CSV table of C-alpha atoms in Angstrom, one decimal:
chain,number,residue,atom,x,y,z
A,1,UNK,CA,-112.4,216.0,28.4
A,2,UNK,CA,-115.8,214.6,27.6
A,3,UNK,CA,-117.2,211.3,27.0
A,4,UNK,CA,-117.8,212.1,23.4
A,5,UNK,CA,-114.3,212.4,23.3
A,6,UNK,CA,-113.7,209.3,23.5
A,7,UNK,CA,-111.4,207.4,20.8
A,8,UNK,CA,-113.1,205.5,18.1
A,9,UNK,CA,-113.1,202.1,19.3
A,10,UNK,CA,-110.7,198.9,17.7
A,11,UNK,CA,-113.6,196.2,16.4
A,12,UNK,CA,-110.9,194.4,15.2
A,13,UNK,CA,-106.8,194.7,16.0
A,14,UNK,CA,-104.6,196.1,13.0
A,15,UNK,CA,-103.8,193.8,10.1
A,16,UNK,CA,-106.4,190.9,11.5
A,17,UNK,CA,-107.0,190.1,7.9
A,18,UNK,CA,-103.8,190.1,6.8
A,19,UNK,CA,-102.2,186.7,5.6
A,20,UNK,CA,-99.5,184.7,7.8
A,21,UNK,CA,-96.6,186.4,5.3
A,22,UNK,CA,-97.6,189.5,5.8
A,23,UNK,CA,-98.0,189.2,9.9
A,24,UNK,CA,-95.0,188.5,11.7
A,25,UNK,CA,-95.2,187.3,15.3
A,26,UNK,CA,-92.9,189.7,17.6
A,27,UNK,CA,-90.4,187.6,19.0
A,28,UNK,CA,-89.1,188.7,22.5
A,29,UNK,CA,-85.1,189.0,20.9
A,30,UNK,CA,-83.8,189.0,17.4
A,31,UNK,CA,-83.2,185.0,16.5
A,32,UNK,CA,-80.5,186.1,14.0
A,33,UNK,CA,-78.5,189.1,14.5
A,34,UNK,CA,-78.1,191.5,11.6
A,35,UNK,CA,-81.1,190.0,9.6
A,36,UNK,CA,-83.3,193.1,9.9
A,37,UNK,CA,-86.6,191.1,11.8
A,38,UNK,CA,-87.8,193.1,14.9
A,39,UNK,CA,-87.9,191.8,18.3
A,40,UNK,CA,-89.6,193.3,21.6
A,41,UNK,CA,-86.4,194.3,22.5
A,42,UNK,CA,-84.6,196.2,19.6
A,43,UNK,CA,-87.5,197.1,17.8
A,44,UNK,CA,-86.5,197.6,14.3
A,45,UNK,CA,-82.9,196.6,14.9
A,46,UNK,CA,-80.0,198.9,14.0
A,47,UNK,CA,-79.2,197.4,10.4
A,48,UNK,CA,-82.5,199.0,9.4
A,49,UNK,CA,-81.0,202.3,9.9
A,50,UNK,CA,-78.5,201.8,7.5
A,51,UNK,CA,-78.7,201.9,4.0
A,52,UNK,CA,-78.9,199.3,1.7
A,53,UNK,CA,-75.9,200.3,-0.4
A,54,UNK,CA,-73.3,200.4,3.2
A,55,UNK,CA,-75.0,196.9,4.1
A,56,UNK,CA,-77.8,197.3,5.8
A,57,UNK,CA,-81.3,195.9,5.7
A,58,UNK,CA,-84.8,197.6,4.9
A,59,UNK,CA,-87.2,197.2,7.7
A,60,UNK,CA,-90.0,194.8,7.2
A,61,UNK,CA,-93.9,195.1,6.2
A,62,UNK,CA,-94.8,192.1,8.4
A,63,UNK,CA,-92.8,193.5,11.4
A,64,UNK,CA,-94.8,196.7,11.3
A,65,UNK,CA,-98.1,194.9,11.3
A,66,UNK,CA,-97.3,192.7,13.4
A,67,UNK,CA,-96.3,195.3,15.7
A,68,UNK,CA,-99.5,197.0,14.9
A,69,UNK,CA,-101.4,194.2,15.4
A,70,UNK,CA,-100.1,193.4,18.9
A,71,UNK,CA,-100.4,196.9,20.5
A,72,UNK,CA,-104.5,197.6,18.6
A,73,UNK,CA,-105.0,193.8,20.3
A,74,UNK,CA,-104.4,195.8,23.6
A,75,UNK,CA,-105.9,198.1,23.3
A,76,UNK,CA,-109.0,196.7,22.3
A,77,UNK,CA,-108.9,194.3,25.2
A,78,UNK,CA,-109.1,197.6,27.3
A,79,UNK,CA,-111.5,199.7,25.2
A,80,UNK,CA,-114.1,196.2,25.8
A,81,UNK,CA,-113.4,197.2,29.7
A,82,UNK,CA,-111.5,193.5,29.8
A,83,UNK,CA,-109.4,193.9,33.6
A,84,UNK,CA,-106.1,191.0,33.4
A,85,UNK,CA,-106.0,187.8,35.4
A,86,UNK,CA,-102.7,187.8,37.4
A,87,UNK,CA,-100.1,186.3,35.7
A,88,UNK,CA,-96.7,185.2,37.4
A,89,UNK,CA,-94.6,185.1,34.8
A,90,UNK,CA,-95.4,188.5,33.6
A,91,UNK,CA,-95.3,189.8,37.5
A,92,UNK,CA,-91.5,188.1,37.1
A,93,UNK,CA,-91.0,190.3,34.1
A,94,UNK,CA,-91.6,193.4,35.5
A,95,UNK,CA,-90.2,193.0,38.8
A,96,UNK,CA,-93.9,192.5,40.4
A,97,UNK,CA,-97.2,194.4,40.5
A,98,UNK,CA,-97.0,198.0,41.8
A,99,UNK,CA,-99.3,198.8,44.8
A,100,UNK,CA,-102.9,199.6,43.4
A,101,UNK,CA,-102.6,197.9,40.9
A,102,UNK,CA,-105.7,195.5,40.0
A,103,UNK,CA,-106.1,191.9,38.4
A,104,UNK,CA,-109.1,189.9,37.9
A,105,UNK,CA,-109.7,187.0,40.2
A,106,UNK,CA,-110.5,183.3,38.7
A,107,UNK,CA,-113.9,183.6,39.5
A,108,UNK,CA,-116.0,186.1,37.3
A,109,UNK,CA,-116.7,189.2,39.0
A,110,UNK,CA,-114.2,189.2,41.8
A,111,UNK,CA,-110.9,191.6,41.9
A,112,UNK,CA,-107.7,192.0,43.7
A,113,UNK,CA,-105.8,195.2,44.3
A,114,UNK,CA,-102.3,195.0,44.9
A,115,UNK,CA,-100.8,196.3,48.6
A,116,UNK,CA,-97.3,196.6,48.2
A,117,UNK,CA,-94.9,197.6,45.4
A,118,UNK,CA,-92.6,194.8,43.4
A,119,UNK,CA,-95.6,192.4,44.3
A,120,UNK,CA,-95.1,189.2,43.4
A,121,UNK,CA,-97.4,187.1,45.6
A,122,UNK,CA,-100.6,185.2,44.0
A,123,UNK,CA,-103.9,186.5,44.7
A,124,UNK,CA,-105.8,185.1,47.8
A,125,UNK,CA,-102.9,182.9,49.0
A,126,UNK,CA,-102.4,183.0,53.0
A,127,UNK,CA,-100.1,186.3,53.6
A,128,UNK,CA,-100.0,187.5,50.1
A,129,UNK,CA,-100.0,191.9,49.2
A,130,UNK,CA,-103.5,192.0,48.1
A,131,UNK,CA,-107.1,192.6,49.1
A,132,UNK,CA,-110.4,192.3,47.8
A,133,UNK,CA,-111.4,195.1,46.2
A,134,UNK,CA,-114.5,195.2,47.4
A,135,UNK,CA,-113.3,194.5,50.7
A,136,UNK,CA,-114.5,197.4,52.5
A,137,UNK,CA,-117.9,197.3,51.0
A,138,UNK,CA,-121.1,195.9,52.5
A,139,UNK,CA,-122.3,193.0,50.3
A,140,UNK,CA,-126.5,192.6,49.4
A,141,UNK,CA,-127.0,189.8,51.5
A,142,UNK,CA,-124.4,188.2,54.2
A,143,UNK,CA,-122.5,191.3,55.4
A,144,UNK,CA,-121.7,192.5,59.0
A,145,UNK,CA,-121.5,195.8,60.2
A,146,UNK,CA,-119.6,197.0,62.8
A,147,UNK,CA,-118.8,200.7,64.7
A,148,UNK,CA,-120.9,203.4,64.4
A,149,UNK,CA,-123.3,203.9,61.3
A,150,UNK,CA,-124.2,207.3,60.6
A,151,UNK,CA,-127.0,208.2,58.4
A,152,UNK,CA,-128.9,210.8,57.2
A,153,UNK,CA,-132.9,212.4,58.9
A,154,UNK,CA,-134.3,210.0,56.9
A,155,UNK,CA,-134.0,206.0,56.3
A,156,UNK,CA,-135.9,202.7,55.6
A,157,UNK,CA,-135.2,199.2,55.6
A,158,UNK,CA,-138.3,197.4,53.1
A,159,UNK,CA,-139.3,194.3,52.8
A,160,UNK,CA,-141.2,193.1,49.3
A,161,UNK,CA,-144.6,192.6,50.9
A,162,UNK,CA,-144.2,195.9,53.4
A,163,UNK,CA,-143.6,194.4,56.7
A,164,UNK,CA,-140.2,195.4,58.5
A,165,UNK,CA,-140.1,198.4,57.1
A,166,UNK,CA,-139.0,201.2,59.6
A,167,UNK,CA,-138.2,204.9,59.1
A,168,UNK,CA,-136.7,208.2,61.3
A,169,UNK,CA,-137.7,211.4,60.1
A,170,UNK,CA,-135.3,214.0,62.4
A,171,UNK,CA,-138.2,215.8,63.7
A,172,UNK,CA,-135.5,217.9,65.6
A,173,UNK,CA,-131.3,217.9,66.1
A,174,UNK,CA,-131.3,215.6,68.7
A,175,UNK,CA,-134.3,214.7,69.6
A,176,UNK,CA,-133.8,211.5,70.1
A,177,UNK,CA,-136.8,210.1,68.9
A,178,UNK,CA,-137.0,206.6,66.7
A,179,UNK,CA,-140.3,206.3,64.5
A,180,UNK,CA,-141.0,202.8,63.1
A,181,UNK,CA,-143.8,203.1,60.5
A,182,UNK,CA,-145.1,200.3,58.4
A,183,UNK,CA,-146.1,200.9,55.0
A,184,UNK,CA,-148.7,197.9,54.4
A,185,UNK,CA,-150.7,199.0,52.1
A,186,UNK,CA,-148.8,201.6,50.3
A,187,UNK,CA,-149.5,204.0,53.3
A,188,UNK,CA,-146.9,204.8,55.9
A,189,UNK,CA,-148.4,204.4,59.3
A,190,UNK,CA,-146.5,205.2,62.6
A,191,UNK,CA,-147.1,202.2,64.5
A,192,UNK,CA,-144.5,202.8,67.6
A,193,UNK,CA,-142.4,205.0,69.0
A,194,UNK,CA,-139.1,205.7,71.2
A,195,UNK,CA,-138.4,209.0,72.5
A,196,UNK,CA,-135.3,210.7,74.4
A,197,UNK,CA,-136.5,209.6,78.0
A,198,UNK,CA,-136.9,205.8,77.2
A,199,UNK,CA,-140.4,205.6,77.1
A,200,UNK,CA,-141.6,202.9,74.0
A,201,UNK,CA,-145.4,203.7,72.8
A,202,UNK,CA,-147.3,201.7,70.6
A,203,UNK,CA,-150.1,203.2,68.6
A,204,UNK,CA,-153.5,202.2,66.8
A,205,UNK,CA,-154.6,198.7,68.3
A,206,UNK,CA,-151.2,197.2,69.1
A,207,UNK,CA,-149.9,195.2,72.0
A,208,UNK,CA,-146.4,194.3,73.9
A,209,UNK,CA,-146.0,190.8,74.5
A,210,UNK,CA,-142.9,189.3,76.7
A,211,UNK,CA,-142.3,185.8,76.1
A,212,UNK,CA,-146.1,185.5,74.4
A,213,UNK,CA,-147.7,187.0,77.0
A,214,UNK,CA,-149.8,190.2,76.4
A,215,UNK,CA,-148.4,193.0,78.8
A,216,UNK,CA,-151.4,194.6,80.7
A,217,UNK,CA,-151.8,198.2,79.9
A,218,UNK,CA,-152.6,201.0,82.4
A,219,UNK,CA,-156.4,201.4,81.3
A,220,UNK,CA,-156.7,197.8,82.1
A,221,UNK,CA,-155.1,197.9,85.2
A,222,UNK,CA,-157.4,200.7,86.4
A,223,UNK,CA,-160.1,198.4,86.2
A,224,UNK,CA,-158.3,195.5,88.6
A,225,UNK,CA,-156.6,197.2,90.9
A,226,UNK,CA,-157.5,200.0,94.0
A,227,UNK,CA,-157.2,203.5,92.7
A,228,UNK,CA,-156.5,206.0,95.1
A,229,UNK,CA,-159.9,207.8,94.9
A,230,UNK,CA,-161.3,204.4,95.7
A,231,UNK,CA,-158.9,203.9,98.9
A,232,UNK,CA,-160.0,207.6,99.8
A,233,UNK,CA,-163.3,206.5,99.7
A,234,UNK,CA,-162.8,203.2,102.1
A,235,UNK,CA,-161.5,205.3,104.9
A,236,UNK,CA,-164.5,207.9,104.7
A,237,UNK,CA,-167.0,205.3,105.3
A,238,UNK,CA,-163.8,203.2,108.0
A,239,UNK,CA,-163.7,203.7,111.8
A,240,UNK,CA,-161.1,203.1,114.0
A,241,UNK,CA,-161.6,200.9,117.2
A,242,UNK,CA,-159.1,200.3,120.0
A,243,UNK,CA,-156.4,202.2,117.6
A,244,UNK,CA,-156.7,199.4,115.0
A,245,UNK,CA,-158.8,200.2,111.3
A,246,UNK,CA,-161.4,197.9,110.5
A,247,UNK,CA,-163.4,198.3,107.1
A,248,UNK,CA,-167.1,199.2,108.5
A,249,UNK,CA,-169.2,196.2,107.9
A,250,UNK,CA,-166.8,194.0,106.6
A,251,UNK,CA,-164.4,193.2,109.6
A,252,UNK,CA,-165.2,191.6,112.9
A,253,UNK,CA,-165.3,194.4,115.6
A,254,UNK,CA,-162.4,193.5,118.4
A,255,UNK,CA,-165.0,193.0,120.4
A,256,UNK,CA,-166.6,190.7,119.1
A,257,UNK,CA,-162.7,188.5,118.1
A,258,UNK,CA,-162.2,188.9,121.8
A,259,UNK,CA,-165.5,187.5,122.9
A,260,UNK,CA,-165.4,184.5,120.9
A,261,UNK,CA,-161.6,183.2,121.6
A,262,UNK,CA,-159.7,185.1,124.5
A,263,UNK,CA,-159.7,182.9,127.3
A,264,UNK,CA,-157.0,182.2,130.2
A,265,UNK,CA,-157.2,178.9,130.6
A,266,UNK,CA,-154.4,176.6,128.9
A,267,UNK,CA,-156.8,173.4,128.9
A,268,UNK,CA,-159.6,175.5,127.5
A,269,UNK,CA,-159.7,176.4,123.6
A,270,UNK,CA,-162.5,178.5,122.7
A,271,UNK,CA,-164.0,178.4,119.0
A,272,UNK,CA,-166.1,180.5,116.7
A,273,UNK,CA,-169.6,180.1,116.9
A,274,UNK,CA,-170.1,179.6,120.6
A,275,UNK,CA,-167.8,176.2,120.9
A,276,UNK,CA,-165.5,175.6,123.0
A,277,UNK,CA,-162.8,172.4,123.4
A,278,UNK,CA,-161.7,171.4,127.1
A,279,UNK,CA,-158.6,168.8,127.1
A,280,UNK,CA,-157.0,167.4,131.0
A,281,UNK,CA,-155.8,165.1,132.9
A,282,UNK,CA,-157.2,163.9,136.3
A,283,UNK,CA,-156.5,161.1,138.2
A,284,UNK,CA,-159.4,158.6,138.8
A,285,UNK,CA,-159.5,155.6,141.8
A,286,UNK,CA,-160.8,152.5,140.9
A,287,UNK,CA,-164.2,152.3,142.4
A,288,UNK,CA,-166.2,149.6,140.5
A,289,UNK,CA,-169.4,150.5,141.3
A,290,UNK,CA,-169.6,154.3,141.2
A,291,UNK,CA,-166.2,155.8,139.7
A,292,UNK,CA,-164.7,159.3,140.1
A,293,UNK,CA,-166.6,162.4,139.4
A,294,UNK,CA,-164.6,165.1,137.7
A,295,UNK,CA,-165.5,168.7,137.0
A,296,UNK,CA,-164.6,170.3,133.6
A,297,UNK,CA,-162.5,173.2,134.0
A,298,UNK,CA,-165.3,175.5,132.7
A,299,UNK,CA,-168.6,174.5,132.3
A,300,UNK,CA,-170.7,174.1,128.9
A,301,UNK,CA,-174.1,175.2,128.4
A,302,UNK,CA,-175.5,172.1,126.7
A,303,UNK,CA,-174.0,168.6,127.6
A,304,UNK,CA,-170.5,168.1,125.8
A,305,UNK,CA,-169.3,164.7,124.3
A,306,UNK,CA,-166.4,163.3,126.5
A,307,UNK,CA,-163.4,161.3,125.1
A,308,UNK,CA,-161.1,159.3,127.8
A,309,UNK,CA,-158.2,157.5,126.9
A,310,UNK,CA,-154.9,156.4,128.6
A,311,UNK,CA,-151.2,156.6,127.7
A,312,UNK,CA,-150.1,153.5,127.3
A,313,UNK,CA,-150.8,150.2,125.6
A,314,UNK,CA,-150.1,147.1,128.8
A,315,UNK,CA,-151.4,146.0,131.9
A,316,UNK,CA,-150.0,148.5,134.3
A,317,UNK,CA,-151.3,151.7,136.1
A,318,UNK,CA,-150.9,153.7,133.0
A,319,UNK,CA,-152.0,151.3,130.6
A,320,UNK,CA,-155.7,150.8,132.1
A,321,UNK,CA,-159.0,151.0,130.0
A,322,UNK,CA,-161.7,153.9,131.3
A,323,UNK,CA,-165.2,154.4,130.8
A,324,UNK,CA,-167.0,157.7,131.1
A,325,UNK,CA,-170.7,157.9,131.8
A,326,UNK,CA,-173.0,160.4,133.7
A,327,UNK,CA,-172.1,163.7,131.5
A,328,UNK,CA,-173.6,167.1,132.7
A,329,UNK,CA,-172.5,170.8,132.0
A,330,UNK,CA,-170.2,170.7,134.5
A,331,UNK,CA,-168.7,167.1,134.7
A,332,UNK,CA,-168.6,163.3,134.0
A,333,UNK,CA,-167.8,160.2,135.8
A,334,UNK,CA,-164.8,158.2,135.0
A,335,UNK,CA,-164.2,154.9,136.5
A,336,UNK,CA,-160.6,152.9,135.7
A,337,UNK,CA,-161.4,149.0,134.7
A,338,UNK,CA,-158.3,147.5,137.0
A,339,UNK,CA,-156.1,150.4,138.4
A,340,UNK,CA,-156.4,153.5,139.9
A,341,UNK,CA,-154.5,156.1,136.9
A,342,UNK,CA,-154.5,158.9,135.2
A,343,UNK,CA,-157.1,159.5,132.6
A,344,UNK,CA,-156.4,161.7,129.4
A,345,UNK,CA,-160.1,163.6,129.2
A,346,UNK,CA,-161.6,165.7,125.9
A,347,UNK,CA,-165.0,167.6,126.0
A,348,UNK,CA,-166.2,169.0,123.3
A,349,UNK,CA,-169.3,171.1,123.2
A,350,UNK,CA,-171.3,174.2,123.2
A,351,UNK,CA,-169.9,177.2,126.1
């Protein structure tokens, strides 16, 4: 059958210009029995099968147009592509909608198909046999996907102005590359990349940013951190002294270290630079007029300064005042104020 087969079309139902007289409205059952009117349920009742000289009575004009008239109405509801809202006390009539069969919903442009046969439930009520009938398709804006999607070697997703547009030509059966292209512009450009062994490239001038910040790149590395043809060329010009490396020119030899702060003396700390810290404690008499001489425990090649001090803070053999005069390289006098103690002595100077 073709589409140019189609029936001609009902503009109008049967006898819609007819006057009231000659249009009777089909009454579901005969009001008067043996009067000859039709009803939904006989039809043409049975005295209109008999003739008029045994008794019976001659079918009517306005019956038959108003039976036309109801079944062209119909059919020219259908033929205008007009889909029925539910309707329960037609559902009652006919013992309830049959499974797959569709009504319209109350809101233009939504539809229910029925679940179950005998269906008598109302449309969108909690536990009632039917379902959207667009239920299992994705709506324009608002939908969810969920499972697998499978799609064709080619797809795109585009926005009006071109950006977030993305596209995956199947350079190979499972190759297990993703291509997102942009097409500001009107011109499809590749702009990054993800193929089967993880790695994500970005192309033309782009960047990758985590959390704002600018990821550094391996060409910009190169240019910050030790390369190993750099390392390579540290050693060649390196030595090794007393088993230890030492960057040639930039390290202090071992000697050198040693010479500046070995020592194995506790009270003597030697610094950098040729200065040394000496730090005892002698006992002193209390001689008023000359005091107690006291050799440092290394000597200093240029008079040090000299810093006495007790260890406590009262009258008593630990708690006297010093004074410290006469400093050479090799020692100082110390002389107690009022009892003979021990004195706490720092020299600091030159070794």
């Amino acid at each position: 059958m073709k589409q140019s087969d189609f029936p001609k079309r009902f503009s109008q139902p049967i006898a819609a210009s007819a006057s009231s007289g000659n249009l009777a409205n089909i009454p579901a059952t005969q009001a008067t029995a043996g009067d000859g009117t039709a009803s939904v349920a006989l039809g043409f009742p049975p005295e209109t099968f008999i003739g008029r000289s045994a008794g019976g009575v001659p079918p009517r004009g306005q019956d038959m147009n108003g039976f036309l008239n109801r079944l062209s109405s119909v059919l020219q509801a259908y033929q205008a592509g007009m889909i029925g809202v539910y309707d329960a006390g037609f559902a009652f009539s006919i013992g309830g909608y049959a499974s797959g069969a569709v009504v319209a919903g109350t809101t233009p442009g939504t539809f229910w198909v029925s679940t179950a046969d005998n269906n008598m439930t109302q449309p969108g009520a909690n536990g009632a046999f039917w379902q959207n009938l667009f239920a299992n398709y994705l709506p324009l804006a608002g939908g969810k996907l969920s499972g697998s999607l499978i799609i064709g070697s080619f797809y795109s997703f585009n926005a009006d102005n071109g950006y977030s547009t993305f596209y995956r030509p199947s350079r190979a059966p499972s190759d297990g590359i993703l291509d997102y292209y942009s097409d500001v512009g009107g011109t499809y450009s590749n702009v990054a990349r993800i193929t089967s062994d993880g790695s994500f490239n970005i192309y033309g001038s782009g960047h990758f940013y985590e959390s704002n910040q600018q990821v550094a790149t391996q060409n910009w590395a190169n240019g910050q951190f030790a390369t190993p043809t750099w390392v390579s060329a540290q050693f060649a010009q390196s030595s090794w002294v007393s088993s230890q490396f030492e960057r040639l020119g930039n390290c202090v030899p071992v000697a050198t270290y040693t010479g500046d702060f070995s020592t194995s003396d506790s009270r003597v700390i030697n610094l950098a630079y040729g200065h040394r810290i000496q730090f005892f404690t002698v006992s002193v008499g209390n001689d008023t007029t000359v005091g107690s001489w006291v050799t440092f425990p290394q000597a200093f090649s240029n008079t040090p300064i000299v810093l006495v001090g007790a260890s406590g803070n009262d009258d008593s053999v630990s708690d006297t005042d010093y004074w410290v005069y006469g400093a050479t390289t090799t020692g100082v006098y110390v002389r107690p104020r009022n009892h003979i103690g021990l004195a706490n002595l720092i020299a600091i100077g030159s070794k």
